Short mmCIF file of C-alpha atoms in Angstrom, two decimals:
data_model
loop_
_atom_site.label_atom_id
_atom_site.label_comp_id
_atom_site.label_asym_id
_atom_site.label_seq_id
_atom_site.Cartn_x
_atom_site.Cartn_y
_atom_site.Cartn_z
CA GLU K 1 9.93 3.80 -29.98
CA SER K 2 8.20 0.79 -28.46
CA GLY K 3 5.88 0.86 -31.48
CA GLN K 4 8.83 -0.11 -33.70
CA TYR K 5 9.37 -3.28 -31.69
CA GLU K 6 5.66 -4.04 -31.78
CA LYS K 7 5.58 -3.68 -35.57
CA ALA K 8 8.71 -5.82 -35.92
CA SER K 9 7.22 -8.48 -33.68
CA GLU K 10 4.00 -8.53 -35.72
CA ALA K 11 5.96 -8.75 -38.98
CA PHE K 12 8.09 -11.66 -37.72
CA ALA K 13 5.01 -13.42 -36.32
CA ALA K 14 3.27 -13.07 -39.70
CA MET K 15 6.16 -14.95 -41.34
CA GLY K 16 5.13 -18.12 -39.57
CA GLY K 17 7.85 -20.77 -39.64
CA TYR K 18 10.25 -18.92 -41.89
CA LYS K 19 13.81 -19.26 -40.54
CA ASP K 20 13.97 -17.85 -37.00
CA ALA K 21 10.97 -15.53 -37.42
CA GLN K 22 9.23 -16.76 -34.24
CA THR K 23 12.40 -16.26 -32.19
CA GLN K 24 12.77 -12.77 -33.63
CA ALA K 25 9.10 -12.02 -32.91
CA THR K 26 9.60 -13.00 -29.26
CA ALA K 27 12.84 -11.01 -29.03
CA SER K 28 11.06 -7.97 -30.46
CA ARG K 29 8.27 -8.28 -27.87
CA TYR K 30 10.88 -8.49 -25.12
CA GLN K 31 12.62 -5.35 -26.43
CA GLN K 32 9.26 -3.60 -26.56
CA ALA K 33 8.70 -4.45 -22.88
CA GLU K 34 12.20 -3.23 -22.02
CA MET K 35 11.54 0.08 -23.76
CA LEU K 36 8.20 0.50 -21.99
CA SER K 37 9.62 -0.30 -18.56
CA ARG K 38 12.31 2.36 -18.97
CA LYS K 39 9.62 5.03 -19.36
CA ASN K 40 8.73 4.36 -15.72
CA ASP K 41 5.18 5.76 -15.85
CA LEU K 42 2.24 3.70 -14.67
CA GLU K 43 0.70 3.14 -18.10
CA SER K 44 3.99 2.05 -19.68
CA LEU K 45 4.91 -0.14 -16.71
CA THR K 46 1.52 -1.86 -16.87
CA ALA K 47 1.94 -2.50 -20.60
CA ALA K 48 5.48 -3.84 -20.00
CA LEU K 49 4.19 -6.14 -17.26
CA GLU K 50 1.61 -7.61 -19.62
CA ILE K 51 4.31 -8.36 -22.19
CA TYR K 52 6.76 -9.86 -19.67
CA THR K 53 3.96 -12.02 -18.30
CA GLU K 54 3.00 -13.12 -21.81
CA LEU K 55 6.64 -14.02 -22.55
CA GLY K 56 6.75 -16.43 -19.61
CA GLU K 57 10.18 -18.05 -19.35
CA TYR K 58 11.81 -16.14 -22.20
CA GLU K 59 15.23 -14.85 -21.05
CA ASP K 60 14.72 -13.13 -17.67
CA SER K 61 11.03 -12.30 -18.19
CA ALA K 62 10.01 -13.95 -14.90
CA LEU K 63 12.42 -11.69 -12.99
CA ARG K 64 11.27 -8.68 -15.01
CA VAL K 65 7.66 -9.48 -14.01
CA GLN K 66 8.71 -9.12 -10.37
CA GLN K 67 10.78 -5.98 -10.98
CA THR K 68 8.01 -4.34 -12.98
CA THR K 69 5.33 -5.30 -10.46
CA TYR K 70 7.48 -3.71 -7.75
CA ALA K 71 7.92 -0.55 -9.84
CA ILE K 72 4.15 -0.38 -10.38
CA GLY K 73 3.64 -0.70 -6.62
CA GLU K 74 6.04 2.20 -6.06
CA ALA K 75 4.23 4.29 -8.69
CA TYR K 76 0.87 3.63 -7.01
CA LEU K 77 2.37 4.50 -3.63
CA ALA K 78 3.74 7.79 -4.99
CA ASP K 79 0.25 8.56 -6.35
CA LYS K 80 -1.28 7.79 -2.90
CA GLN K 81 -3.24 4.87 -4.38
CA TYR K 82 -2.51 2.75 -1.32
CA ASP K 83 -4.85 -0.16 -1.99
CA GLN K 84 -3.43 -0.71 -5.47
CA ALA K 85 0.15 -0.36 -4.20
CA ALA K 86 -0.52 -2.80 -1.37
CA ASP K 87 -2.01 -5.30 -3.83
CA ARG K 88 1.14 -5.17 -5.96
CA PHE K 89 3.53 -5.56 -3.03
CA GLN K 90 1.43 -8.35 -1.54
CA THR K 91 1.58 -10.38 -4.75
CA LEU K 92 5.38 -10.21 -4.62
CA GLY K 93 5.66 -12.07 -1.32
CA ASP K 94 9.29 -12.00 -0.17
CA TYR K 95 10.72 -10.34 -3.28
CA GLU K 96 13.19 -7.61 -2.23
CA ASP K 97 11.58 -5.56 0.57
CA SER K 98 8.01 -6.02 -0.67
CA ALA K 99 6.71 -7.06 2.76
CA ASP K 100 8.09 -3.87 4.29
CA ARG K 101 6.71 -1.77 1.42
CA LEU K 102 3.29 -3.41 1.94
CA ASN K 103 3.41 -2.42 5.62
CA GLN K 104 4.50 1.08 4.62
CA CYS K 105 1.47 1.39 2.33
CA ILE K 106 -0.86 0.40 5.14
CA TYR K 107 0.94 2.64 7.65
CA THR K 108 0.83 5.68 5.36
CA GLN K 109 -2.84 5.14 4.59
CA ALA K 110 -3.61 4.76 8.32
CA ASP K 111 -1.68 7.94 9.10
CA GLU K 112 -3.66 9.90 6.49
CA LEU K 113 -6.92 8.56 7.91
CA TYR K 114 -5.78 9.60 11.39
CA GLN K 115 -4.87 13.10 10.14
CA ASN K 116 -8.37 13.35 8.64
CA GLY K 117 -10.03 12.39 11.92
CA GLN K 118 -11.05 8.90 10.81
CA TYR K 119 -9.65 7.33 13.97
CA SER K 120 -11.59 4.08 13.90
CA LEU K 121 -10.44 3.18 10.39
CA ALA K 122 -6.90 4.29 11.17
CA GLN K 123 -6.90 2.16 14.32
CA ALA K 124 -7.95 -0.93 12.37
CA LEU K 125 -5.15 -0.45 9.84
CA PHE K 126 -2.50 0.27 12.48
CA ALA K 127 -3.64 -2.84 14.38
CA ASN K 128 -3.07 -4.97 11.26
CA ILE K 129 0.59 -3.94 11.20
CA ALA K 130 1.24 -3.64 14.94
CA ASP K 131 4.81 -4.93 14.56
CA HIS K 132 5.71 -2.26 11.97
CA SER K 133 7.40 0.92 13.16
CA ASP K 134 5.35 2.57 15.93
CA ALA K 135 2.00 1.18 14.74
CA ALA K 136 1.15 -0.37 18.14
CA ALA K 137 1.53 3.03 19.81
CA ARG K 138 -0.52 4.59 17.01
CA VAL K 139 -3.36 2.16 17.83
CA ARG K 140 -3.42 3.59 21.36
CA GLY K 141 -3.24 7.09 19.88
CA CYS K 142 -6.36 6.38 17.84
CA GLN K 143 -8.16 5.05 20.92
CA TYR K 144 -7.12 8.19 22.81
CA ALA K 145 -8.38 10.47 20.02
CA MET K 146 -11.73 8.62 19.87
CA ALA K 147 -11.98 8.85 23.66
CA LYS K 148 -11.38 12.59 23.51
CA GLU K 149 -14.11 12.97 20.90
CA SER K 150 -16.53 10.98 23.08
CA GLU K 151 -15.60 13.06 26.13
CA GLU K 152 -16.12 16.31 24.21
CA ALA K 153 -19.51 15.00 23.03
CA GLY K 154 -20.49 14.37 26.67
CA ASP K 155 -20.39 10.58 26.51
CA ASP K 156 -18.21 9.99 29.55
CA ALA K 157 -19.01 6.26 29.78
CA GLN K 158 -17.81 5.65 26.21
CA ALA K 159 -14.83 7.96 26.72
CA ALA K 160 -13.82 6.08 29.87
CA GLN K 161 -13.81 2.74 28.02
CA LEU K 162 -11.70 4.18 25.22
CA TYR K 163 -9.26 5.84 27.60
CA LEU K 164 -8.91 2.51 29.38
CA GLN K 165 -8.06 0.85 26.05
CA ALA K 166 -5.53 3.60 25.32
CA GLY K 167 -3.61 2.41 28.38
CA ASP K 168 -0.52 4.46 29.16
CA TYR K 169 -0.92 6.77 26.17
CA GLU K 170 -0.34 10.37 27.28
CA ASP K 171 -2.75 11.17 30.14
CA ALA K 172 -5.29 8.44 29.28
CA ALA K 173 -5.20 6.93 32.77
CA GLN K 174 -6.06 10.27 34.41
CA ARG K 175 -8.78 11.03 31.88
CA TYR K 176 -10.20 7.53 32.39
CA VAL K 177 -10.66 8.20 36.10
CA GLU K 178 -12.18 11.64 35.45
CA CYS K 179 -14.66 10.28 32.88
CA LEU K 180 -15.52 7.34 35.11
CA TYR K 181 -16.19 9.72 37.99
CA ARG K 182 -18.43 12.00 35.90
CA SER K 183 -20.25 8.97 34.45
CA ALA K 184 -20.89 7.57 37.94
CA ALA K 185 -22.03 10.99 39.22
CA ALA K 186 -24.43 11.30 36.28
CA GLU K 187 -25.83 7.83 37.03
CA MET K 188 -26.48 8.86 40.64
CA GLU K 189 -28.34 11.97 39.52
CA SER K 190 -30.66 10.11 37.17
#
């Protein structure tokens, strides 16, 4: 259906200055964007965004740019394309709850990294959004998980440092002391 509006727009544009042909061409482009945005799939939303952007100040095109950008961000988030979603929400600044959605993108990506054992990357992302949800506690959780890996690998000195950074997370304080003790005992033996 959006093809009908595109053809109409092209036909009106080809008429040059005849009557209100340019106005009709612009109105047809706007209707094409409206039709595309209602489809709500990533490809259609992206095409609609291009048209709304091209239309500039026509009717409520500026608002529709924001709405469509937000919808694209949501579509990327649903597809687990977190970087692309975050880019869209970041460009929107304080539009609607874009700042919160940006933090949610980062949080969800960090959580997936954590679940996949990529604790260092997850920690960095959680640290960037420490004020969001329980991200500050998740930073300590990542430190704890890395400490546990170091301890299991026999690197008690590294594990002790990481447990210390994990602070009051679970039994980090106790494990810190145990790793420190083993590390000191190993130093005495060598």
